PDB file of C-alpha atoms in Angstrom:
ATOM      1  CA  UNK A   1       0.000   0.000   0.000  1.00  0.00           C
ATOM      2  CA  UNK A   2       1.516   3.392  -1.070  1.00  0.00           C
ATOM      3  CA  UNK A   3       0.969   6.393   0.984  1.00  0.00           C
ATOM      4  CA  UNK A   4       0.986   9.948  -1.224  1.00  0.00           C
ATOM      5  CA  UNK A   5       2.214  12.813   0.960  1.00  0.00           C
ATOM      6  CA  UNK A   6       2.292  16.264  -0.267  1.00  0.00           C
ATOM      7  CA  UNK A   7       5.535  17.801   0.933  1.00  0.00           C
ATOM      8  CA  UNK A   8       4.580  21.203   0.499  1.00  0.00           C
ATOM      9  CA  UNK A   9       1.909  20.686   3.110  1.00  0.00           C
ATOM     10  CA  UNK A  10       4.530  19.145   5.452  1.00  0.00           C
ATOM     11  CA  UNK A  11       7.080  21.522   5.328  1.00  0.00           C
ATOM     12  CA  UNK A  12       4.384  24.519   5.373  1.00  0.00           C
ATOM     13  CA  UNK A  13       2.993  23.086   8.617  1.00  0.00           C
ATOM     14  CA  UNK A  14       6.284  22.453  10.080  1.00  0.00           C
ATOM     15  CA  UNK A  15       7.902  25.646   9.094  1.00  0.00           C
ATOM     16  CA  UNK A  16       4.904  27.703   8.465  1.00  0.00           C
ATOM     17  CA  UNK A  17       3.239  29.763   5.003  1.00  0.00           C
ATOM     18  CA  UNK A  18       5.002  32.993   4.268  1.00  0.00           C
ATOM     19  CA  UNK A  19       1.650  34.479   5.374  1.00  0.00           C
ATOM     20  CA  UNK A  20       1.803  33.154   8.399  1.00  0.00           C
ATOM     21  CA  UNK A  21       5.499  34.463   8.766  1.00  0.00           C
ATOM     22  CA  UNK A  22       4.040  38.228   7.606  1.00  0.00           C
ATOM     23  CA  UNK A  23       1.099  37.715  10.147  1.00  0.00           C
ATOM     24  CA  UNK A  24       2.888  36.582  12.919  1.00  0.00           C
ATOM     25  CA  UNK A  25       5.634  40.008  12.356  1.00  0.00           C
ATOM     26  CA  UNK A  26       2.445  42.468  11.508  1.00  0.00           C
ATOM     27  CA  UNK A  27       0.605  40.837  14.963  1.00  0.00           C
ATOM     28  CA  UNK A  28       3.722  41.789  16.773  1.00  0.00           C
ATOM     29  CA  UNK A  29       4.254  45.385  15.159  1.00  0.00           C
ATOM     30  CA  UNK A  30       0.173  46.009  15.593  1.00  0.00           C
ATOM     31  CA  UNK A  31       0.992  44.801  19.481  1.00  0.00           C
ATOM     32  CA  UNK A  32       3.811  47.936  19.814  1.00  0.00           C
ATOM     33  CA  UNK A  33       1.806  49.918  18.242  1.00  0.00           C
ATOM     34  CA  UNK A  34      -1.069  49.576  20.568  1.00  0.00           C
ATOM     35  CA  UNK A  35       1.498  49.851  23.105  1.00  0.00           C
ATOM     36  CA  UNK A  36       2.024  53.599  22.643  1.00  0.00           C
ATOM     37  CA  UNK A  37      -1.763  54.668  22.085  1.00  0.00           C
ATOM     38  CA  UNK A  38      -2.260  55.198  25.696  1.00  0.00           C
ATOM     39  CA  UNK A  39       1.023  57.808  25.594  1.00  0.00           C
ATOM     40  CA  UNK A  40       0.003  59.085  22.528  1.00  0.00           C
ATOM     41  CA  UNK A  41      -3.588  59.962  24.243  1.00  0.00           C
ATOM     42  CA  UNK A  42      -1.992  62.209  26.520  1.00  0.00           C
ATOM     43  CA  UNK A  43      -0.138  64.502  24.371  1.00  0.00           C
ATOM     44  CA  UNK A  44      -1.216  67.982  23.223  1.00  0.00           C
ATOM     45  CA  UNK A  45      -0.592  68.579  19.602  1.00  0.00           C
ATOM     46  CA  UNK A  46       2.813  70.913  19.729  1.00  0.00           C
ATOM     47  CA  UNK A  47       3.980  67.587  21.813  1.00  0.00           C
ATOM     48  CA  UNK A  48       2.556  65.569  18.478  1.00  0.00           C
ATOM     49  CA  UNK A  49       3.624  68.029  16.233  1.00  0.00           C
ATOM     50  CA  UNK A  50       7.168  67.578  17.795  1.00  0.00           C
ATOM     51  CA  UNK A  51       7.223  63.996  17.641  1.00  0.00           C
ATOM     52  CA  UNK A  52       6.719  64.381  14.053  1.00  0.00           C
ATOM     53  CA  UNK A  53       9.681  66.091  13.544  1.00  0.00           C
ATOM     54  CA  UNK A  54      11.666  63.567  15.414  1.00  0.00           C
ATOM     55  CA  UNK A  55      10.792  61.141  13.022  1.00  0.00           C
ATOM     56  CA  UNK A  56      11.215  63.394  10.026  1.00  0.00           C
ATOM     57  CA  UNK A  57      14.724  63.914  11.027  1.00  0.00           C
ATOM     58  CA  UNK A  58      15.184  60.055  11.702  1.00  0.00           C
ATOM     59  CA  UNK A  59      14.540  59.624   8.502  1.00  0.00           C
ATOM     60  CA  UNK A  60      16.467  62.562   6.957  1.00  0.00           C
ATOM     61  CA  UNK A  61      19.569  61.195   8.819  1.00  0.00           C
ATOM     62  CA  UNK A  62      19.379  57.464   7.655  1.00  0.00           C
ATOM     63  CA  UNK A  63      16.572  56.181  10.032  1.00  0.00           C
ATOM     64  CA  UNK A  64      15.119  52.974   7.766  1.00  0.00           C
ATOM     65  CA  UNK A  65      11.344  53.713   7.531  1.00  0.00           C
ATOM     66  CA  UNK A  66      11.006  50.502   9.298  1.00  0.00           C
ATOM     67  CA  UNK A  67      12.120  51.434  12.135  1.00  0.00           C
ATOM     68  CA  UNK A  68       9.993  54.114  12.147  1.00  0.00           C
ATOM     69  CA  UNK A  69       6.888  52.054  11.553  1.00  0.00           C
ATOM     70  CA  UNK A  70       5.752  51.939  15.326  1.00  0.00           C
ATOM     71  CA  UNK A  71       5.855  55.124  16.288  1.00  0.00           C
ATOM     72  CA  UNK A  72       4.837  56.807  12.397  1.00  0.00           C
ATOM     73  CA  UNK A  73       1.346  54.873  12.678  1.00  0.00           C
ATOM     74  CA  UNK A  74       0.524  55.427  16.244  1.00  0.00           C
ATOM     75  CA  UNK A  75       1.356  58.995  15.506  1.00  0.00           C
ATOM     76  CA  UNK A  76      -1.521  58.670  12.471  1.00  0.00           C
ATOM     77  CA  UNK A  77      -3.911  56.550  14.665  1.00  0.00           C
ATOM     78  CA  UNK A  78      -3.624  59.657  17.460  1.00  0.00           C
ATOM     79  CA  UNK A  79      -4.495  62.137  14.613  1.00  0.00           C
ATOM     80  CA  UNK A  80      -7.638  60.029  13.113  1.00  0.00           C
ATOM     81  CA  UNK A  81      -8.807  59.966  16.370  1.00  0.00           C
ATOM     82  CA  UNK A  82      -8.707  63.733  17.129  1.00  0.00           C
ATOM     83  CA  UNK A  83      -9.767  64.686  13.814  1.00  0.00           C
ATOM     84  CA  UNK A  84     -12.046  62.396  12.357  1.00  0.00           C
ATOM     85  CA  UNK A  85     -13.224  60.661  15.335  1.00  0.00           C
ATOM     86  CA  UNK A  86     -12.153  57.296  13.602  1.00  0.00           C
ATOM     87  CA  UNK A  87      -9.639  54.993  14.928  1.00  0.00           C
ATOM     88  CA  UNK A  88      -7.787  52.815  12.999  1.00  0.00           C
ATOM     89  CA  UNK A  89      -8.649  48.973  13.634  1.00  0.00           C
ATOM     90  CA  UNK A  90      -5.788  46.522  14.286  1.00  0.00           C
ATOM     91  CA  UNK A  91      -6.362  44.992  10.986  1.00  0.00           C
ATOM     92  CA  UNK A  92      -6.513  48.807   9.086  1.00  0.00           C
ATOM     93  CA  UNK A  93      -2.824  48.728  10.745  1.00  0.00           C
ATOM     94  CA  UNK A  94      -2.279  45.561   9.008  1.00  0.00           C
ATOM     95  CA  UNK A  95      -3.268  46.809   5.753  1.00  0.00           C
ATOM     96  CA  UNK A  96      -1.104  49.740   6.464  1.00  0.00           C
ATOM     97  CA  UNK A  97       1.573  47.416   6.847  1.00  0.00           C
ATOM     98  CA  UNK A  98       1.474  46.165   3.746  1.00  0.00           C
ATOM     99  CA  UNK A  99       0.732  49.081   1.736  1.00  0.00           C
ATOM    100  CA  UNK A 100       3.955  50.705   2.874  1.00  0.00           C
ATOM    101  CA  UNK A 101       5.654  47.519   2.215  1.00  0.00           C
ATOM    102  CA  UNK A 102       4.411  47.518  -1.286  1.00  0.00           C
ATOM    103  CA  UNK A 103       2.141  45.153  -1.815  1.00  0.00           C
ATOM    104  CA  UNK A 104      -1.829  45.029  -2.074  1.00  0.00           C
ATOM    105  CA  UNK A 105      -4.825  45.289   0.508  1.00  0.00           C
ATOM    106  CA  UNK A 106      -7.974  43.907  -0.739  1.00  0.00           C
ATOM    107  CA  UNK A 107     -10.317  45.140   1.041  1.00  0.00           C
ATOM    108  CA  UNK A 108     -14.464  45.615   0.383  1.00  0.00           C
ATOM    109  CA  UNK A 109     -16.195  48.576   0.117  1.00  0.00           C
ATOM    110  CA  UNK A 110     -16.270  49.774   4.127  1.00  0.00           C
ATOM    111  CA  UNK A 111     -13.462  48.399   5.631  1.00  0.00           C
ATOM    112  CA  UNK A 112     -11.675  51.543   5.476  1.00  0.00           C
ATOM    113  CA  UNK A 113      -9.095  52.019   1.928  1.00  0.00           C
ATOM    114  CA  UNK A 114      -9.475  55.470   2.636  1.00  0.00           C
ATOM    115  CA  UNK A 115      -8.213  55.469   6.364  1.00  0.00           C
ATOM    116  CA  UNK A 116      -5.533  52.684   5.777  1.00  0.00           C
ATOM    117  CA  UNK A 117      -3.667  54.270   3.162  1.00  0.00           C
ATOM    118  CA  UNK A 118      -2.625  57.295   5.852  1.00  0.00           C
ATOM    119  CA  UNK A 119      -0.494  54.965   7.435  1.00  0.00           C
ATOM    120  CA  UNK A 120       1.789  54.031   4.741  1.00  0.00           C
ATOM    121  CA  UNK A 121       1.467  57.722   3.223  1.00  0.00           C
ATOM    122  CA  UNK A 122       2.390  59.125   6.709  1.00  0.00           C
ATOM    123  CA  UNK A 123       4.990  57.085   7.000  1.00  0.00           C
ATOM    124  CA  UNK A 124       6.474  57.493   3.337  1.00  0.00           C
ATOM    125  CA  UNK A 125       6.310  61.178   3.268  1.00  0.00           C
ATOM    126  CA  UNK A 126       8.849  61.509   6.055  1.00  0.00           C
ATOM    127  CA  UNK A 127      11.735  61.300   3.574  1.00  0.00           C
ATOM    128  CA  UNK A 128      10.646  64.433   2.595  1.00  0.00           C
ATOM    129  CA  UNK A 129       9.970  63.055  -1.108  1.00  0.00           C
ATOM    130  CA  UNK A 130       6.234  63.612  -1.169  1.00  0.00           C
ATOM    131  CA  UNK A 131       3.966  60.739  -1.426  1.00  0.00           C
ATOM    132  CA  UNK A 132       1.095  59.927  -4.545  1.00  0.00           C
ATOM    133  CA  UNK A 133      -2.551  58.241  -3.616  1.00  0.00           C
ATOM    134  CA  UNK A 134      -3.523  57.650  -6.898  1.00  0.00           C
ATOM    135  CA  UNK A 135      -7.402  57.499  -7.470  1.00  0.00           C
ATOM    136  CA  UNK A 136     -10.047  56.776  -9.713  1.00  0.00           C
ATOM    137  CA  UNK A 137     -11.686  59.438 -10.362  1.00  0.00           C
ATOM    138  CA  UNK A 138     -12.105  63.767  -9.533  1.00  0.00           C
ATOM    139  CA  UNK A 139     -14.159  63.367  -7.050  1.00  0.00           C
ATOM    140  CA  UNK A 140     -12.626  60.752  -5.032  1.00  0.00           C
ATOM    141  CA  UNK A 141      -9.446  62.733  -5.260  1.00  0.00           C
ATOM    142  CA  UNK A 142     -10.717  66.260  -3.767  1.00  0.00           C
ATOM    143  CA  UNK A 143     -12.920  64.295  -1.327  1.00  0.00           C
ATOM    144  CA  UNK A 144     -10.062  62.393  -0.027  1.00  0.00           C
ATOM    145  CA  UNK A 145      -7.795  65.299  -0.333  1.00  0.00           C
ATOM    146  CA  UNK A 146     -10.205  66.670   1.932  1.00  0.00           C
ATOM    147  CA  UNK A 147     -11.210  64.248   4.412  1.00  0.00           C
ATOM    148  CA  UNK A 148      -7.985  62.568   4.536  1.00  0.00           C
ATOM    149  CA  UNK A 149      -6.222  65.468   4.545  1.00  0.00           C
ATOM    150  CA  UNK A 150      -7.047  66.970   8.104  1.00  0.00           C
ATOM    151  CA  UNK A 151      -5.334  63.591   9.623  1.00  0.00           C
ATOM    152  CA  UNK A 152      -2.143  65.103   7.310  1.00  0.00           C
ATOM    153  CA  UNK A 153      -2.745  68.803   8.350  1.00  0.00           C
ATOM    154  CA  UNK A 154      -2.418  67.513  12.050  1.00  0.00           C
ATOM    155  CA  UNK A 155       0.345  66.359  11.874  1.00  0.00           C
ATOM    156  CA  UNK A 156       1.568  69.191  10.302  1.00  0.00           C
ATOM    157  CA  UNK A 157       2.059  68.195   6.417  1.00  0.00           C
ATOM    158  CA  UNK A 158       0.718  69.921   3.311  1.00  0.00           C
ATOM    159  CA  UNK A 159      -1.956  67.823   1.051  1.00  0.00           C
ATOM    160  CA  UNK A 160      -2.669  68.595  -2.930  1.00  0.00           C
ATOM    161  CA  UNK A 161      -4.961  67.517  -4.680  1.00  0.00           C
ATOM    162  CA  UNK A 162      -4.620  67.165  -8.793  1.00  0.00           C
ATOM    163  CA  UNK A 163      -7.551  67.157 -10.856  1.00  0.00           C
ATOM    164  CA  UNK A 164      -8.785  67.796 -14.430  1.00  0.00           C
ATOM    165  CA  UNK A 165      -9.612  71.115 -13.925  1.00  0.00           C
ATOM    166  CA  UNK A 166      -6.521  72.428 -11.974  1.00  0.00           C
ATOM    167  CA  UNK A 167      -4.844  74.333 -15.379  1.00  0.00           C
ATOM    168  CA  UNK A 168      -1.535  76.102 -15.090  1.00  0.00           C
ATOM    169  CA  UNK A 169       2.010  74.510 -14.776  1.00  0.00           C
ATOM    170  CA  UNK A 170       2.496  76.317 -11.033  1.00  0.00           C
ATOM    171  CA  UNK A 171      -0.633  75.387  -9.682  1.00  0.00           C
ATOM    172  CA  UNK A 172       0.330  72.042 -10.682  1.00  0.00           C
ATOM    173  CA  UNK A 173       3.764  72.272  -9.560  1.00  0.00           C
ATOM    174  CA  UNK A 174       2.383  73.868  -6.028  1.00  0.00           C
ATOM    175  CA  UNK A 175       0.527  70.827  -5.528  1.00  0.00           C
ATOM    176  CA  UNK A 176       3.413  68.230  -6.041  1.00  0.00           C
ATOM    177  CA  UNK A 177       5.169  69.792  -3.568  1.00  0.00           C
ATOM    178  CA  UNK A 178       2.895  69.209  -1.151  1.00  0.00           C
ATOM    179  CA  UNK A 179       3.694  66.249   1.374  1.00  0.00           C
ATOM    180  CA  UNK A 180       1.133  64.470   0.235  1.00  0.00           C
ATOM    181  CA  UNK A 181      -0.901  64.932  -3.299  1.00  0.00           C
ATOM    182  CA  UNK A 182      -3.760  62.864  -4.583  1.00  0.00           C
ATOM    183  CA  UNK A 183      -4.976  62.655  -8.127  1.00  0.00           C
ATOM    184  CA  UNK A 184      -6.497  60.135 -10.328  1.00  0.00           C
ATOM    185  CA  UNK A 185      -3.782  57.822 -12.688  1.00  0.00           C
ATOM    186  CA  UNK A 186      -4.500  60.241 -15.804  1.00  0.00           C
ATOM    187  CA  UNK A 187      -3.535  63.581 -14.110  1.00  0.00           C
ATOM    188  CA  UNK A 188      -0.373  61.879 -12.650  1.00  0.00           C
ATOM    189  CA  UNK A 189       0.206  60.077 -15.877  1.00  0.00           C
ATOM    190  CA  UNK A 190      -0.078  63.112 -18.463  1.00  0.00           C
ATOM    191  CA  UNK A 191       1.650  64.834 -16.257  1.00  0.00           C
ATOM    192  CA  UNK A 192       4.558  62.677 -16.089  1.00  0.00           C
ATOM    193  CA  UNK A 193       4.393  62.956 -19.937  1.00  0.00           C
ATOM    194  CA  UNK A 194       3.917  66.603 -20.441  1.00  0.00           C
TER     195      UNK A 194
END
């Protein structure tokens, strides 16, 4: 009698899936991150607004971003809170995660796109390099610019906002220097181009 193993399931239950290896991390960087809301609570804003610089200049001076992760999304968390009244979930932080380490977050219409992708852009915009949410359409772009945005203006960064209608090559211009700018795919795309 022959017995068929599949050693892919073997050596995946002994050694674990590579999702299970990113969960297990992301559980354990959501974990320090909840660590610091309760510190985070009780600081005034110039006490925020000075933490933000700290990790600006981190970064400036050679700080990887991930070492920066903990303390960058608690920082955003704090913000949502006091602005928006909306807190990021443990598993927005998760898809914050793995937005800033470039990859995708499915995730249905509700479970917060919107919210999650100020983590990552937070974090990312501390190099000073300006960050790009890209979406679909006008609308979406001013409303998030908007919305979005007063999380960013918190924490004391500038936010653009590109549409169709925006005409003139320094108004343009003004808004990629922003920290953060959103626009749909064509405006950053003919632009590129132009």
């Amino acid at each position: 009698m022959a017995i068929m193993v599949n050693l892919g399931s073997v050596l995946s239950s002994i050694f674990g899936t590579d999702n299970k290896k990113k969960l297990k991390e992301f559980s354990q960087l959501v974990a320090k991150i909840n660590g610091v809301e309760e510190n985070n609570s009780q600081k005034n804003r110039e006490e925020i607004l000075h933490e933000v610089e700290n990790l600006k200049n981190k970064s400036l001076n050679g700080h990887d971003s991930e070492e920066l992760i903990v303390d960058a999304f608690a920082l955003v968390r704090e913000a949502a809170k006091r602005t928006l009244k909306q807190r990021h979930f443990d598993v927005q932080l998760m898809g914050g995660l793995v937005l800033h380490r470039g990859g995708i977050a499915e995730m249905k219409t509700g479970e917060g796109k919107t919210l999650v992708s100020t983590l990552a852009a937070f974090l990312n915009s501390l190099s000073g390099k300006g960050v790009h949410i890209v979406t679909v359409n006008d609308y979406l772009a001013k409303r998030d610019s908007e919305w979005m945005g007063q999380i960013f203006k918190y924490l004391g960064l500038s936010v653009g906002c590109l549409t169709n209608d925006l005409v003139g090559i320094e108004a343009r211009k003004e808004m990629y220097n922003c920290d953060v700018t959103y626009g749909t795919n064509n405006e950053f795309g003919f632009d590129y181009l132009r």
